[in-house]
């Protein structure tokens, strides 16, 4: 993307039918937009169409959002199209939830701090006080909300209150180690990303590195996925792995896996904010960039 | 791609300008085609636009090639567009050139024999007789044309005669180990793929594994590229690598590299016949599939 | 390894205790052997010791096997050591079992034919006639033993008879697609390698690529493991994976996975014949070579 | 490694000859040490032997360093052996040099802070003031020594004074972007690790990502190596790479490469402090752990 030029991302999806590409590309052409990047995919099995276009106004003029939306709505409606327009420099409000492990949040905060990840991190929420100094140094409010089996509903109310207060758009569970309630999962469907330290659907639940050790696997991995009400079963966004050998006891696997977890979660967040991901049928379409 | 349904691939490129996407997508829409896969890229630095669309006739009707070409030509002309229409089940005529190493050709022939690679291999040409039995078993004519520094022009005439006689569309140098003449390179520009056993531009020329050993590198690789008149400098299509350690003497590196070479060359040929590659400015745009 | 010099591999394992390394290394020293490669590992959790030494006689003299074995036995006995001496150029008798898929066997036969894999392939056994021409071309006897649920015991008798007749030392299931009986598994424990087309323990059993597609995973893999009487639960030898994206339907995953399966199986066989693998506690210790 | 038990690492190398392994392993046995991990390699081409043993006193008793060294010296001397004994929990004094890029130092400091990397970081030295806050937060002294072509000798004196004052044992150039003088290189030979943002020997010198872009490569990489007096030509310790495509302009390559650079440098430092690396003939032997 070139600096200093306003570019936009249009993402849309609808049932497969003739004209799905054209309704987008013709519109952009008629409204004098120049498309710099375009990807579409038609899922033959689910009969659904997905498209992502990056574009800018010719002569780098401004886009009048209301006019754009009104005009495109009319056309998209006929196709039963769900769509979204996003300025490519838009920084969504993000809240990070953590427990005690800090490798993922440390990585995210580094990218945030140095501009590598275009997000506006509004708060860190944890059930432990340990990572407050890290948040403090990044000048991000830190909320310590302890949790027990009994206090979970109340704790989640506190969490939700913070999310509301900052108009949170993306919730990132950076090794939060707690299972969200079904209500919370439903409310944040498609807007909450979790990192699980295994190659899902393998080694779901607790202590995946111990499970991996017991099975004697020769590679370990990490999975970033949207949260769903079934534990570790939400739509997978991206996965990564690392070779291991017999010299790795469970603690070694956990240590080795940290780098992979951090990279995988950061990549998923990057894809999310770049509007590269579509969630459908408990799976994802991701217009990746290798 | 679904079986039994005629699909087509349209590839095009032209100078960057407003309407480049639309001229393709609107045309396909107006002619009642359904786009199943679409990728475009606009190279900001070279100011050039590239697009690849996979599509089929709605109701799976036939495409009338002449009418399509005549109609699309008119529109494309205004954009200075170079373009090509290819039935997605088209199998190009391929000739493979080899020397004595057989790992790459063995891999290509396996994919050809089992339908994994949609090519029509018309002939194998070699400066050695060694691999004739392999070609024989696959029922492919084998031409043994020895070569010396003195006989190179004559040998290349023999090679060209074979290529002509089978209407060769893609020439694959599967570890041919000989440098083609500048004339040959120019004639086959963009239609001849070579595999080099290093991560170009590193370790050009002879004995790259020995060069790699001398430098003590910790990974070796392979590069598939279009042939150009500058040795090992043609546009890179795809590259792959493999970690190595100090226990690998040059012979071990060579052995280990064989798998990578075979996979890299096969992938490049696959991309070529699927029309995923554009050659421009001595580089390539490749609409890959991860 | 240097050519023309007789080298040997000594592998051993025993309960952890002081002197385990020394009993091996001192012996080799006293008997005038030169160690070119040495790896040992002490598993703290299972309290077991594993060692692999590659060595040659100083001045490249011969090793007198009986004397060596008699002398080493005495010392090893005190440590409760299981051990094995193998000339490094020893080629074990191998039988390959297949069904209809030929990518793994094609790869193995290529390595066998070109000397890349130091095995002596004595026979191919299949429940289908399809791959006979491939075996024929490599001049390897092909046994077609059809199988049904009812005839399984009889079929396995035929199989075992072939294995006996060639003194089979390693049985390779190169996508055999049939489950061996418990008796067969027990008899060939530690001497039969299977390739499964998933990252075990994920997607066990039938149609792993369809399972993977249903879950929307972003990488597929293959696992080579020793056969055990629990389906797809035997000790894992090595695993490999490949990134995939949403454009891969189950057939595409299967096609993409083929390269990984072939490479993974070949690597496992290589490790086995180089005596790099120890099986213990339903896991493996593998002194790999990156 | 088990916690709470004193373990040691003995590394040694000498000319190839019979008895090299035995002189180490017998000694350890006689002195009642238990070897938990052992690797040796004999380089046939350079005729040199390398060994690394990890061990602990049986019954977890203490090692008397002076006695050990005196006794082992006598034996090692006969073999012309260079050797080193290191407690495995020893944390070497490290100084990090940086310029303005902070991804590598951020990663190193994270590992240092959380105990992932067993080093004692004594100081950060930079030719720019930018990264002082980062060092401050980690409570590490930050020295800002500007440099110009003219003041280089004086600046290096200041640098050396800091290194002396903290008894620096390992100097890490974490994207320092300045070329050290030959004197400095010589003085720190084998004790200074640099990260270069390319797959050396490819793209040496300035702006490797721009060089990579110009060549249209399909993968970028990073190389950690010991500093030598020839720019970017020092012994390679470890390398890593990442696939890229045509959508990556030089800035994108640089951004993408950051993760690889950080991981590669951290891995090299880890190997160094775990005494896994031997430098010889401008190359390295690395007893890696996959």
GROMACS .gro file of C-alpha atoms in nm, chain A residues 2 15-22 25-27 29-30 32-44 47-49 51 56 58 79 288 290, chain B residues 2 15-22 25-27 29-30 32-44 47-49 51 56 58 79 288 290:
model
   72
    2UNK     CA    1   0.133   0.344  -0.083
   15UNK     CA    2  -2.501  -1.678  -0.250
   16UNK     CA    3  -2.327  -1.786  -0.571
   17UNK     CA    4  -2.490  -1.643  -0.884
   18UNK     CA    5  -2.396  -1.478  -1.210
   19UNK     CA    6  -2.289  -1.120  -1.168
   20UNK     CA    7  -2.143  -1.131  -0.821
   21UNK     CA    8  -1.804  -1.003  -0.929
   22UNK     CA    9  -1.948  -0.755  -1.172
   25UNK     CA   10  -1.622  -0.417  -0.994
   26UNK     CA   11  -1.866  -0.226  -1.214
   27UNK     CA   12  -1.973  -0.015  -0.921
   29UNK     CA   13  -1.547   0.156  -1.197
   30UNK     CA   14  -1.852   0.377  -1.234
   32UNK     CA   15  -1.417   0.624  -1.051
   33UNK     CA   16  -1.223   0.397  -0.822
   34UNK     CA   17  -0.903   0.225  -0.909
   35UNK     CA   18  -0.867  -0.133  -0.786
   36UNK     CA   19  -0.516  -0.217  -0.669
   37UNK     CA   20  -0.581  -0.564  -0.536
   38UNK     CA   21  -0.870  -0.801  -0.594
   39UNK     CA   22  -0.948  -1.153  -0.480
   40UNK     CA   23  -1.264  -1.351  -0.515
   41UNK     CA   24  -1.353  -1.709  -0.439
   42UNK     CA   25  -1.663  -1.907  -0.514
   43UNK     CA   26  -1.715  -2.202  -0.284
   44UNK     CA   27  -1.865  -2.470  -0.505
   47UNK     CA   28  -2.252  -2.225  -0.306
   48UNK     CA   29  -2.129  -1.901  -0.159
   49UNK     CA   30  -1.926  -1.620  -0.307
   51UNK     CA   31  -1.477  -1.103  -0.259
   56UNK     CA   32  -0.854   0.417  -0.422
   58UNK     CA   33  -0.865   0.801  -0.920
   79UNK     CA   34  -2.766  -1.025  -0.460
  288UNK     CA   35  -0.383  -1.465   0.257
  290UNK     CA   36   0.221  -1.541   0.156
  292UNK     CA   37  -1.541  -2.917  -1.083
  305UNK     CA   38  -0.051  -0.046  -1.812
  306UNK     CA   39  -0.221   0.063  -1.491
  307UNK     CA   40  -0.530   0.277  -1.547
  308UNK     CA   41  -0.887   0.308  -1.427
  309UNK     CA   42  -1.115   0.038  -1.561
  310UNK     CA   43  -0.868  -0.245  -1.601
  311UNK     CA   44  -1.060  -0.481  -1.379
  312UNK     CA   45  -1.394  -0.371  -1.511
  315UNK     CA   46  -1.526  -0.855  -1.537
  316UNK     CA   47  -1.797  -0.659  -1.720
  317UNK     CA   48  -1.723  -0.846  -2.040
  319UNK     CA   49  -2.074  -1.073  -1.704
  320UNK     CA   50  -2.228  -0.950  -2.027
  322UNK     CA   51  -2.304  -1.467  -1.928
  323UNK     CA   52  -1.997  -1.615  -1.767
  324UNK     CA   53  -1.968  -1.705  -1.405
  325UNK     CA   54  -1.634  -1.625  -1.238
  326UNK     CA   55  -1.522  -1.889  -0.992
  327UNK     CA   56  -1.182  -1.749  -0.908
  328UNK     CA   57  -1.036  -1.406  -0.963
  329UNK     CA   58  -0.706  -1.243  -0.880
  330UNK     CA   59  -0.568  -0.912  -0.986
  331UNK     CA   60  -0.261  -0.718  -0.888
  332UNK     CA   61  -0.152  -0.370  -0.970
  333UNK     CA   62   0.221  -0.315  -0.950
  334UNK     CA   63   0.258   0.037  -0.815
  337UNK     CA   64   0.265   0.079  -1.313
  338UNK     CA   65   0.138  -0.241  -1.465
  339UNK     CA   66  -0.179  -0.438  -1.405
  341UNK     CA   67  -0.538  -1.022  -1.384
  346UNK     CA   68  -1.754  -2.095  -1.684
  348UNK     CA   69  -2.376  -2.001  -1.682
  369UNK     CA   70  -0.630  -0.062  -2.265
  578UNK     CA   71  -0.005  -1.881  -0.624
  580UNK     CA   72  -0.077  -2.203  -0.103
   0.00000   0.00000   0.00000
